[in-house]
Coordinates of C-alpha atoms in Angstrom, one line a residue:
Chain U
M1 CA 65.7 55.1 109.6
K2 CA 65.2 58.7 107.9
K3 CA 66.4 61.0 105.9
I4 CA 69.6 62.4 107.0
T5 CA 69.1 66.1 106.0
V6 CA 72.3 68.7 106.2
P7 CA 71.2 71.7 108.2
R8 CA 70.9 74.6 106.9
S9 CA 73.5 76.3 109.7
W10 CA 76.2 74.2 108.4
R11 CA 76.7 75.8 105.4
I12 CA 77.5 79.0 107.8
W13 CA 79.8 77.1 109.7
L14 CA 81.8 75.9 106.2
L15 CA 80.8 79.3 105.2
V16 CA 83.1 80.4 108.4
A17 CA 85.4 77.8 108.2
V18 CA 86.8 78.9 104.6
L19 CA 86.9 82.4 105.5
I20 CA 89.1 81.9 109.1
T21 CA 91.2 80.1 106.3
A22 CA 91.3 83.0 103.8
T23 CA 91.8 85.6 106.3
L24 CA 94.5 83.5 108.0
F25 CA 96.5 83.0 104.6
A26 CA 96.1 86.6 103.3
G27 CA 97.4 88.3 106.7
Y28 CA 100.4 85.4 106.2
G29 CA 103.8 87.8 105.3
E30 CA 104.5 88.2 101.9
T31 CA 106.9 85.4 100.9
V32 CA 107.9 86.0 97.2
S33 CA 109.1 83.4 95.7
P34 CA 109.7 83.7 91.7
S35 CA 110.0 80.4 90.0
G36 CA 112.4 79.8 87.9
G37 CA 112.3 77.6 84.8
N38 CA 113.8 74.5 85.7
T39 CA 114.9 73.4 82.4
S40 CA 118.1 74.5 82.3
N41 CA 120.8 72.8 84.7
N42 CA 123.8 74.0 86.3
E43 CA 125.0 76.1 83.6
S44 CA 127.2 78.1 85.8
E45 CA 126.8 81.8 85.1
G46 CA 129.8 84.6 86.1
G47 CA 131.5 84.2 89.2
N48 CA 129.9 81.1 90.0
S49 CA 132.4 78.4 89.5
T50 CA 131.1 74.9 91.0
T51 CA 130.3 72.0 89.0
E52 CA 128.3 70.1 91.2
V53 CA 124.7 70.8 91.4
L54 CA 123.6 73.0 94.0
S55 CA 120.0 72.8 95.3
G56 CA 118.6 73.9 98.2
V57 CA 116.4 76.9 99.6
V58 CA 118.3 80.5 100.5
K59 CA 115.9 82.5 102.5
T60 CA 116.4 86.0 102.3
G61 CA 114.5 89.4 103.1
G62 CA 114.3 93.0 104.1
S63 CA 114.2 95.9 102.5
T64 CA 111.4 96.7 100.2
S65 CA 113.3 99.4 97.7
V66 CA 115.7 96.5 96.5
E67 CA 112.6 94.5 95.7
K68 CA 112.7 95.1 92.1
V69 CA 116.0 94.4 91.2
M70 CA 116.3 92.2 93.5
L71 CA 113.4 89.8 92.2
A72 CA 114.9 90.2 88.9
L73 CA 118.1 88.8 90.0
I74 CA 116.7 85.8 91.9
Y75 CA 114.9 84.9 88.2
Q76 CA 118.0 85.0 86.5
F77 CA 119.6 83.1 89.0
Q78 CA 116.9 80.6 89.8
E79 CA 117.4 79.8 85.7
D80 CA 120.2 78.7 85.5
N81 CA 120.4 77.0 88.8
G82 CA 117.2 75.1 88.8
D83 CA 117.1 73.1 91.7
V84 CA 117.8 76.4 93.9
T85 CA 115.0 78.8 95.4
V86 CA 115.8 82.0 96.7
D87 CA 112.9 83.5 98.8
Y88 CA 112.8 86.7 99.0
E89 CA 110.4 88.6 102.0
G90 CA 109.8 92.8 101.4
N91 CA 109.6 94.1 104.8
G92 CA 112.2 96.6 105.4
S93 CA 115.9 97.4 106.0
G94 CA 114.9 97.3 109.9
D95 CA 113.8 93.3 109.1
G96 CA 116.6 92.8 107.1
I97 CA 119.1 93.2 109.6
V98 CA 117.0 91.6 112.7
N99 CA 116.2 88.9 110.6
T100 CA 120.0 88.2 109.5
I101 CA 121.6 88.7 112.8
S102 CA 118.9 86.4 114.2
G103 CA 120.0 83.9 111.3
L104 CA 116.6 83.7 110.1
Y105 CA 118.0 84.9 106.5
E106 CA 120.6 83.7 105.2
I107 CA 120.8 87.0 103.3
G108 CA 119.9 90.3 104.7
H109 CA 119.0 93.2 101.9
S110 CA 119.5 96.8 103.4
S111 CA 118.7 99.8 101.6
R112 CA 120.7 101.5 104.8
E113 CA 124.2 102.0 106.2
L114 CA 124.1 99.8 109.3
K115 CA 123.9 101.5 112.8
T116 CA 127.3 102.0 114.3
D117 CA 126.0 102.1 117.9
G118 CA 126.6 98.4 118.5
S119 CA 122.5 97.4 118.3
E120 CA 123.3 96.3 114.4
D121 CA 126.8 94.6 115.2
G122 CA 127.7 91.3 113.5
L123 CA 126.9 91.9 109.8
D124 CA 129.2 92.0 106.7
V125 CA 127.9 94.3 104.6
T126 CA 128.6 93.6 100.5
A127 CA 127.3 96.8 98.1
Y128 CA 126.0 95.5 94.7
A129 CA 124.2 98.5 93.8
I130 CA 123.7 101.7 94.0
D131 CA 120.1 104.1 93.9
G132 CA 119.8 107.6 92.8
I133 CA 117.7 109.5 95.2
A134 CA 115.3 112.1 93.3
V135 CA 114.2 115.0 94.8
V136 CA 110.5 115.4 93.2
V137 CA 108.0 118.4 92.9
N138 CA 104.4 118.8 92.1
K139 CA 104.5 119.1 88.0
D140 CA 103.1 122.7 88.7
N141 CA 105.9 123.8 90.8
G142 CA 108.4 126.0 88.7
V143 CA 111.3 125.1 90.5
D144 CA 113.8 123.0 88.8
N145 CA 117.0 123.3 90.1
L146 CA 118.1 123.3 94.4
T147 CA 121.3 123.4 96.2
K148 CA 122.0 121.6 98.8
E149 CA 122.5 124.7 101.3
Q150 CA 118.6 125.2 99.5
I151 CA 117.4 121.4 100.1
F152 CA 119.3 121.6 103.7
G153 CA 117.2 124.8 104.2
I154 CA 114.0 123.6 103.2
Y155 CA 114.3 120.2 105.3
T156 CA 115.3 122.4 108.1
G157 CA 112.7 125.1 108.3
E158 CA 115.0 127.4 107.4
I159 CA 113.7 127.9 104.1
T160 CA 109.7 127.8 104.0
N161 CA 108.7 129.5 101.4
W162 CA 109.3 128.5 97.6
S163 CA 110.0 132.7 96.7
E164 CA 113.4 131.8 98.5
V165 CA 114.4 128.9 96.1
G166 CA 112.7 131.3 92.8
G167 CA 109.3 129.8 92.9
N168 CA 106.0 130.8 93.9
N169 CA 105.2 132.7 96.8
A170 CA 103.8 129.5 98.4
P171 CA 104.7 127.6 101.4
I172 CA 106.7 124.9 101.2
A173 CA 104.9 121.6 101.9
V174 CA 108.1 119.3 103.2
I175 CA 107.3 116.1 102.7
T176 CA 109.8 112.9 104.5
R177 CA 110.1 109.4 104.9
E178 CA 109.7 108.2 108.4
S179 CA 113.0 107.9 110.7
G180 CA 114.4 104.4 109.8
S181 CA 113.9 104.6 106.0
G182 CA 117.1 103.8 104.1
T183 CA 116.3 106.0 101.3
R184 CA 115.6 108.8 104.7
S185 CA 119.3 108.2 106.4
A186 CA 120.1 108.1 102.9
I187 CA 119.3 111.5 102.1
A188 CA 120.1 113.2 105.4
D189 CA 124.0 111.8 105.3
I190 CA 124.4 113.8 102.3
I191 CA 122.8 116.7 102.9
G192 CA 124.1 116.8 106.2
L193 CA 120.8 116.8 107.9
E194 CA 121.9 114.1 110.2
K195 CA 125.3 113.8 111.7
K196 CA 126.9 110.4 111.4
D197 CA 128.4 109.5 114.5
D198 CA 125.1 110.4 117.2
D199 CA 122.6 109.7 114.5
S200 CA 120.8 113.0 115.2
T201 CA 118.6 114.5 112.7
K202 CA 117.8 118.2 111.8
I203 CA 115.2 117.9 110.3
I204 CA 112.1 119.9 110.5
D205 CA 109.3 118.6 113.1
T206 CA 106.6 119.4 111.0
A207 CA 107.5 117.3 108.3
S208 CA 105.1 115.3 107.0
E209 CA 105.9 111.7 106.7
A210 CA 105.5 109.7 104.3
N211 CA 106.0 106.2 105.1
N212 CA 106.7 104.7 101.6
T213 CA 107.7 105.0 97.9
G214 CA 104.1 105.5 96.5
A215 CA 103.0 107.5 99.5
V216 CA 105.3 110.3 98.5
Q217 CA 104.5 110.4 95.2
T218 CA 101.3 110.6 95.7
Q219 CA 101.1 113.6 98.1
V220 CA 103.6 115.4 96.1
S221 CA 101.7 114.6 93.0
V222 CA 98.2 116.6 94.5
N223 CA 99.9 119.1 96.5
P224 CA 100.8 122.0 94.4
D225 CA 103.6 123.0 97.2
A226 CA 105.1 119.8 98.2
I227 CA 108.2 118.9 97.8
G228 CA 109.6 114.9 98.3
Y229 CA 112.5 112.2 97.5
M230 CA 111.9 108.9 96.3
S231 CA 114.4 106.2 94.3
F232 CA 115.0 107.2 91.2
S233 CA 113.9 104.1 89.7
D234 CA 110.4 104.4 91.0
V235 CA 109.9 107.9 89.7
D236 CA 106.9 107.9 87.7
P237 CA 107.6 111.5 85.3
A238 CA 103.8 111.5 84.7
K239 CA 103.1 112.1 87.7
V240 CA 106.2 114.4 89.4
N241 CA 108.9 116.8 88.3
T242 CA 112.4 115.6 89.2
V243 CA 114.9 118.5 90.6
N244 CA 118.1 119.0 89.1
Y245 CA 120.8 118.9 92.6
E246 CA 123.5 121.3 92.1
G247 CA 122.6 121.3 88.2
V248 CA 122.8 118.1 87.4
E249 CA 119.4 116.4 85.8
I250 CA 119.4 112.7 87.3
S251 CA 119.3 110.6 84.8
E252 CA 121.3 106.7 84.1
N253 CA 123.9 108.9 82.5
S254 CA 124.7 111.1 85.4
L255 CA 124.6 108.3 87.8
K256 CA 126.8 106.6 85.8
D257 CA 129.5 109.0 85.3
G258 CA 128.8 110.3 89.3
T259 CA 128.1 113.7 88.0
Y260 CA 124.8 113.5 90.2
K261 CA 125.6 113.2 94.1
L262 CA 122.7 111.9 95.9
M263 CA 123.4 108.0 95.7
R264 CA 123.0 105.3 98.1
E265 CA 124.0 101.4 98.2
F266 CA 122.1 98.8 98.3
L267 CA 123.6 95.8 100.5
L268 CA 123.4 92.3 101.1
L269 CA 123.8 91.5 104.8
T270 CA 125.6 88.2 106.1
K271 CA 126.2 86.9 109.3
T272 CA 129.8 87.3 110.5
G273 CA 131.8 84.0 111.2
S274 CA 129.2 82.1 110.1
A275 CA 130.0 79.9 106.7
L276 CA 127.2 80.8 104.0
S277 CA 125.3 77.4 102.2
P278 CA 127.0 76.9 98.8
A279 CA 123.5 77.8 97.3
A280 CA 123.8 81.3 99.2
Q281 CA 127.5 81.9 98.3
A282 CA 126.1 80.9 94.8
F283 CA 123.9 83.5 94.4
M284 CA 126.1 86.3 96.4
N285 CA 128.6 85.6 94.0
F286 CA 125.9 85.4 90.9
V287 CA 125.2 88.8 92.2
M288 CA 128.4 90.2 92.3
S289 CA 129.3 88.7 88.3
D290 CA 128.9 90.4 85.3
N291 CA 125.7 88.8 84.5
G292 CA 124.4 90.1 87.8
Q293 CA 125.5 93.5 87.5
Q294 CA 124.3 93.6 84.2
I295 CA 120.8 93.1 86.1
V296 CA 121.6 95.8 88.2
T297 CA 121.8 98.1 85.6
D298 CA 119.0 97.1 83.5
N299 CA 116.8 98.3 86.6
K300 CA 117.4 101.8 86.5
L301 CA 120.8 101.4 88.8
L302 CA 124.5 101.4 88.8
P303 CA 126.4 99.0 89.4
I304 CA 129.1 98.6 92.3
N305 CA 132.4 98.6 90.1
Chain A
M1 CA 70.6 74.1 130.8
T2 CA 71.5 71.6 128.1
D3 CA 70.8 68.3 130.4
K4 CA 67.4 70.5 131.2
I5 CA 67.0 70.5 127.4
S6 CA 67.8 66.8 126.7
I7 CA 65.6 65.5 129.5
I8 CA 62.5 67.7 128.1
S9 CA 63.2 66.3 124.9
S10 CA 63.7 62.5 126.2
K11 CA 60.6 62.9 127.2
T12 CA 58.9 63.7 124.4
F13 CA 60.2 62.4 121.6
S14 CA 62.2 59.2 122.8
K15 CA 63.0 58.3 119.5
R16 CA 64.8 60.9 118.2
T17 CA 66.4 61.5 121.2
A18 CA 69.8 59.7 120.5
T19 CA 70.8 61.6 117.5
K20 CA 69.6 64.8 119.2
N21 CA 71.6 64.2 122.4
A22 CA 74.8 63.5 119.9
V23 CA 73.9 66.8 118.0
E24 CA 74.1 68.9 120.9
K25 CA 76.7 67.6 122.6
S26 CA 78.9 67.6 119.3
M27 CA 77.3 71.3 119.0
N28 CA 78.2 71.9 122.7
I29 CA 82.2 70.7 122.2
I30 CA 82.5 73.0 119.4
F31 CA 80.8 76.2 120.9
L32 CA 83.5 75.3 123.7
I33 CA 86.7 75.4 121.6
C34 CA 85.4 78.9 119.7
G35 CA 84.9 79.7 123.0
L36 CA 88.5 79.0 124.6
A37 CA 89.6 79.6 121.3
A38 CA 88.1 83.5 121.9
V39 CA 89.8 83.5 125.3
I40 CA 93.0 82.5 124.7
C41 CA 93.7 84.9 122.1
V42 CA 93.0 87.6 124.5
V43 CA 94.7 85.9 127.2
C44 CA 97.7 85.4 125.0
M45 CA 97.7 89.4 123.1
T46 CA 97.4 91.0 126.8
V47 CA 100.1 88.5 128.0
Y48 CA 102.5 89.1 124.6
M49 CA 101.2 92.9 124.4
L50 CA 102.8 93.3 128.1
V51 CA 105.9 91.3 127.8
S52 CA 107.1 93.0 124.6
G53 CA 105.7 96.9 125.3
A54 CA 106.9 97.8 129.4
P55 CA 110.6 96.7 128.8
A56 CA 110.8 99.8 126.5
I57 CA 108.3 101.6 128.4
S58 CA 110.7 101.0 131.5
K59 CA 114.1 101.8 129.8
I60 CA 112.4 104.9 128.4
G61 CA 111.0 105.9 131.3
V62 CA 107.2 106.2 131.5
F63 CA 106.8 109.7 132.7
K64 CA 109.1 110.0 129.5
F65 CA 107.6 108.1 127.4
L66 CA 103.9 109.0 128.1
F67 CA 105.0 112.8 128.5
G68 CA 107.9 113.5 126.6
Q69 CA 106.9 116.0 123.4
I70 CA 109.2 114.8 121.1
W71 CA 109.2 111.8 119.0
S72 CA 112.2 111.5 117.0
P73 CA 113.9 108.1 117.0
E74 CA 116.9 109.3 115.7
N75 CA 117.8 111.2 118.7
S76 CA 116.3 108.3 120.6
Q77 CA 113.6 111.4 121.6
F78 CA 110.6 108.7 122.8
G79 CA 107.9 110.6 124.1
I80 CA 104.4 110.3 122.4
L81 CA 102.5 113.2 124.2
P82 CA 101.5 115.0 120.8
M83 CA 100.5 111.6 119.4
I84 CA 98.2 111.3 122.9
I85 CA 96.9 113.9 122.7
S86 CA 96.3 113.8 118.6
S87 CA 94.4 110.9 118.9
F88 CA 92.3 112.3 121.8
I89 CA 91.6 115.5 119.9
A90 CA 90.8 113.3 116.8
T91 CA 88.6 111.0 118.2
F92 CA 86.4 113.3 120.9
S93 CA 86.0 116.2 117.6
A94 CA 84.9 113.2 115.7
I95 CA 82.5 111.6 118.1
F96 CA 81.3 115.5 118.6
I97 CA 80.3 116.1 115.2
A98 CA 79.3 112.4 114.0
L99 CA 76.9 111.4 117.6
P100 CA 74.1 114.7 116.3
I101 CA 74.4 113.6 113.2
G102 CA 74.1 110.1 113.8
V103 CA 71.4 110.0 116.3
L104 CA 69.5 112.1 114.4
V105 CA 70.0 109.9 111.0
A106 CA 68.8 107.1 113.5
V107 CA 65.4 108.5 114.4
F108 CA 65.0 109.4 111.1
L109 CA 65.3 105.9 110.0
A110 CA 63.2 104.6 112.7
K111 CA 60.3 106.8 113.4
L112 CA 59.9 108.8 110.6
I113 CA 60.1 107.6 107.2
P114 CA 58.5 104.0 106.4
G115 CA 59.6 101.1 106.6
K116 CA 60.6 99.7 103.3
L117 CA 62.6 103.0 102.5
S118 CA 64.0 102.7 105.9
T119 CA 65.5 99.5 104.7
A120 CA 66.7 100.5 102.0
L121 CA 68.7 103.6 103.5
R122 CA 69.7 101.0 106.4
M123 CA 71.5 99.1 103.7
L124 CA 73.4 101.5 102.1
I125 CA 74.3 102.8 106.0
D126 CA 75.6 99.0 106.1
L127 CA 77.3 99.3 103.1
L128 CA 79.5 102.2 104.2
A129 CA 80.4 100.5 107.5
G130 CA 81.9 97.7 105.3
I131 CA 84.3 99.7 103.0
P132 CA 87.7 99.5 103.7
S133 CA 89.7 101.7 105.5
V134 CA 92.4 102.0 102.9
V135 CA 89.8 103.0 100.9
Y136 CA 88.5 105.8 102.6
G137 CA 91.7 106.8 103.3
L138 CA 92.4 107.0 99.2
L139 CA 89.9 109.0 99.2
G140 CA 90.5 111.4 102.1
A141 CA 94.3 111.7 100.6
I142 CA 92.5 112.6 97.0
L143 CA 89.6 114.7 97.3
I144 CA 89.4 116.1 101.6
V145 CA 93.2 116.6 101.9
P146 CA 93.2 118.9 98.8
A147 CA 90.0 120.7 99.7
I148 CA 92.1 121.7 103.2
F149 CA 94.8 123.3 101.0
K150 CA 92.8 126.7 100.4
L151 CA 92.5 127.0 104.2
Q152 CA 96.0 126.2 104.7
T153 CA 97.1 128.6 102.4
A154 CA 94.3 131.2 103.4
A155 CA 96.0 130.5 107.6
G156 CA 99.5 131.0 106.0
L157 CA 100.6 127.4 106.2
P158 CA 102.5 124.8 104.6
T159 CA 99.7 122.8 102.1
G160 CA 99.1 118.9 103.2
G161 CA 97.5 116.1 105.5
S162 CA 95.8 117.8 108.3
L163 CA 94.2 116.9 111.9
L164 CA 90.8 118.5 109.9
A165 CA 91.1 116.2 107.0
A166 CA 91.5 113.1 110.0
V167 CA 88.5 114.3 111.9
I168 CA 86.6 114.6 108.8
I169 CA 87.3 111.0 107.5
L170 CA 86.7 109.7 111.2
I171 CA 83.4 111.0 111.3
I172 CA 82.3 109.2 108.3
M173 CA 84.0 106.3 109.4
I174 CA 82.3 106.0 113.1
L175 CA 78.9 107.2 111.7
P176 CA 77.3 103.8 109.8
T177 CA 78.5 102.5 114.1
I178 CA 76.8 104.8 115.6
I179 CA 73.7 104.9 113.4
S180 CA 73.3 101.5 113.2
V181 CA 73.9 101.4 117.2
S182 CA 71.2 104.0 118.4
E183 CA 68.9 102.8 115.6
T184 CA 68.6 99.6 117.0
A185 CA 68.0 100.8 120.3
I186 CA 65.5 103.5 119.2
R187 CA 63.8 100.5 117.8
S188 CA 63.5 98.6 121.0
V189 CA 61.9 101.2 123.8
P190 CA 58.5 99.8 123.9
K191 CA 55.5 101.2 121.8
Q192 CA 53.7 102.4 124.7
Y193 CA 56.1 104.7 125.7
E194 CA 55.4 107.1 122.8
D195 CA 51.8 105.9 122.6
A196 CA 51.4 107.1 126.3
S197 CA 53.4 110.9 125.1
L198 CA 50.9 110.7 122.2
A199 CA 47.9 110.1 124.0
L200 CA 48.7 113.0 126.8
G201 CA 48.5 115.7 123.9
S202 CA 52.3 115.8 122.9
T203 CA 53.3 116.3 119.4
K204 CA 55.4 113.4 117.6
L205 CA 58.4 115.3 117.6
Q206 CA 57.8 116.1 121.0
S207 CA 57.2 112.4 122.2
I208 CA 60.5 110.9 119.8
F209 CA 62.5 113.3 121.4
K210 CA 61.3 113.8 125.1
V211 CA 60.5 110.1 125.3
T212 CA 61.8 107.9 123.2
V213 CA 65.3 108.9 122.8
P214 CA 66.0 109.8 126.5
A215 CA 64.8 105.9 126.9
A216 CA 67.0 104.8 124.3
K217 CA 70.0 107.0 126.0
S218 CA 71.7 103.7 127.2
G219 CA 72.1 102.4 123.4
I220 CA 73.5 105.4 122.0
V221 CA 75.9 105.6 124.6
A222 CA 76.7 102.5 123.6
G223 CA 77.2 103.5 119.7
M224 CA 78.8 106.6 120.9
V225 CA 81.9 104.3 122.9
L226 CA 82.1 101.8 120.0
G227 CA 82.3 104.3 117.6
V228 CA 84.9 106.2 120.3
G229 CA 86.7 102.9 120.0
R230 CA 86.8 102.5 116.4
A231 CA 87.8 106.3 115.7
I232 CA 91.0 105.5 118.4
G233 CA 91.9 102.4 116.9
E234 CA 91.7 103.5 113.1
A235 CA 95.1 103.6 111.4
M236 CA 95.4 103.5 107.9
A237 CA 92.7 106.0 106.6
V238 CA 94.5 108.4 109.3
M239 CA 98.1 107.5 108.1
M240 CA 96.9 108.4 104.7
V241 CA 95.4 111.7 105.3
A242 CA 96.9 113.3 108.4
G243 CA 100.7 114.1 107.7
N244 CA 102.7 112.4 110.5
A245 CA 104.0 114.8 111.7
A246 CA 104.3 114.2 115.9
I247 CA 103.9 117.4 116.9
M248 CA 101.0 119.4 119.2
P249 CA 98.0 119.3 116.9
E250 CA 96.4 121.6 115.4
F251 CA 93.4 121.5 113.2
L252 CA 95.5 122.6 110.1
K253 CA 98.4 121.2 110.5
P254 CA 99.9 117.6 110.3
V255 CA 99.5 115.0 113.0
R256 CA 101.1 111.9 114.0
L257 CA 98.3 109.8 115.7
L258 CA 98.9 106.8 117.9
T259 CA 98.0 104.0 115.9
A260 CA 99.3 105.3 112.7
S261 CA 102.7 105.5 114.6
I262 CA 103.5 101.9 114.3
P263 CA 102.3 101.3 110.4
I264 CA 104.1 104.0 109.5
E265 CA 107.8 103.2 110.8
W266 CA 107.2 99.5 111.7
A267 CA 109.1 98.1 108.7
Y268 CA 112.2 99.9 109.0
S269 CA 112.9 100.2 112.4
S270 CA 115.3 98.2 114.9
G271 CA 116.4 98.4 118.0
L272 CA 114.8 100.2 121.0
H273 CA 112.7 101.8 118.7
R274 CA 111.3 98.8 117.8
E275 CA 110.9 98.6 121.3
A276 CA 109.2 101.5 122.0
L277 CA 106.7 100.8 119.0
Y278 CA 105.4 97.8 121.2
G279 CA 105.1 100.4 124.0
I280 CA 102.9 102.4 121.7
G281 CA 100.7 99.1 121.1
L282 CA 100.6 98.6 124.7
V283 CA 99.3 102.1 125.3
L284 CA 96.8 101.5 122.7
F285 CA 95.8 98.3 124.6
V286 CA 95.1 99.8 127.9
F287 CA 93.3 102.7 125.6
I288 CA 90.7 100.3 124.4
M289 CA 90.7 97.9 127.6
I290 CA 89.3 101.3 129.6
I291 CA 87.2 102.1 126.7
N292 CA 85.8 98.6 126.3
I293 CA 85.6 98.6 130.4
S294 CA 83.0 102.0 130.5
L295 CA 81.0 100.0 127.7
N296 CA 80.3 97.6 130.1
T297 CA 79.4 99.4 132.8
V298 CA 77.3 101.3 130.4
L299 CA 75.5 98.7 129.3
K300 CA 75.1 97.1 133.0
K301 CA 73.8 101.0 134.0
G302 CA 71.2 101.1 131.3
G303 CA 69.9 97.6 131.7
D304 CA 69.4 98.3 135.7
V305 CA 67.5 101.7 134.6
R306 CA 65.2 100.1 132.2
G307 CA 64.6 96.6 134.4

């Protein structure tokens, strides 16, 4: 009949289709599953004493603070158990808790303690690592030591000038994490900014809120008068200075021997009363095994024992 | 309408009619599906926002939620008044400054410089509109926020993110919208209006500002409303510069805008706290609805005036 020409406009349709697909995929949640090599077969490690070949997918997710160590643990576990896939979704302790209760995750991750008001009941908690919390200031800030009372005063608004704690005459720019953050609830608990039973906070309401570790570090690094707190494993010494707490410098050693007191636990959550799949149980055992705890130590965290 | 066209085409090009009809029909169906998809999305979102946002608001109490002055989830205090006021002040301060600048730039582009230069400038402005908001936020956090430190120190306030920084970022972000919509409106004013004005002896600038710009009023207002919509809905960039303390707004103090609350607290929230964030989403949704409805009204009115 005649030559069928592809209309120009079709190319636009194609482009639109590609864009939509790309957007869908880009917007889709961040599911990280480190691909372990499939070379070794069921070479049981540590506490895992089963002899049958494990297989299946273990869905886990929650706290973003645990991401680094958790991915390292998952990688090693998958190396050892080639047929098991462990998924990790980093979406915050809140989601970790909610989704474990609802059964979406077999194992949830939390970097804060569960609430006792009944909204987070029905979970078994296993602590597997301890993370140091560093109090950080700008590199131009002369203050290098703060006591518990001083930090309490700064975060409650009783101390407002650096000169009151041995620094320059400048107002203190207080930076805190958003409410619900594991780091925030941990430091609040230790310093006494938050009473455990009624969960109320005394953190001054004019404090700037940053919603992740990186934002805290950036804000402190550009603001000479700022103070913030963050996970020790994420501190970049080139950007911020850590402050000694009660005269003790934060380091792997001071965390290990327990002289540095600002720390919190990383938790694995499982649903109370429901049996774990063999693969999930093996993963739990692996995390608590000597090999798992060695990985914890390698990531600048303190093993639980 | 399609039928009419196909009748005409069948009379004139009888041989091609079959193919054309097929294309027409299939395109019709595709457009219908696309149209329905949009409608379904809007309906689903409205229902979803209502279902997930309303329970928290009723649990907290509508009055306590909308007019409570303290936002402190740890103390079970969910008042969003400071955020509503901050959002409004930030948005309207930004519009107040961006509108005159935007309209003048639009006049400049449409009337005062030659076509080629104007095209080049417009491309740059469009580029400004295409930059992801997180980039604005990053620049703001590293350049604008520290630039305000001196002002804050002079006022004896702690340094850090502030309402002022948020307003500056918003001005930059909404300028492209205002400029391009206003420019289109100004260009669409019939040339005769200006010619008549010139013929009556007014200068070029007089005709632009007394005749052309007033005639393009509805388009400029539409640009303004779109700018308001963009400013009130912006979250990422302001979150990075505003300091995010949920207190009553002051220009040199940190503020929390409505939008920023959701991404800031989402990850670690649970229970009523999370539901309250849905509630904030619902409030924002209602605001955007109001803005859109007022935009439609403005456009309709403008249409009537110009006939």
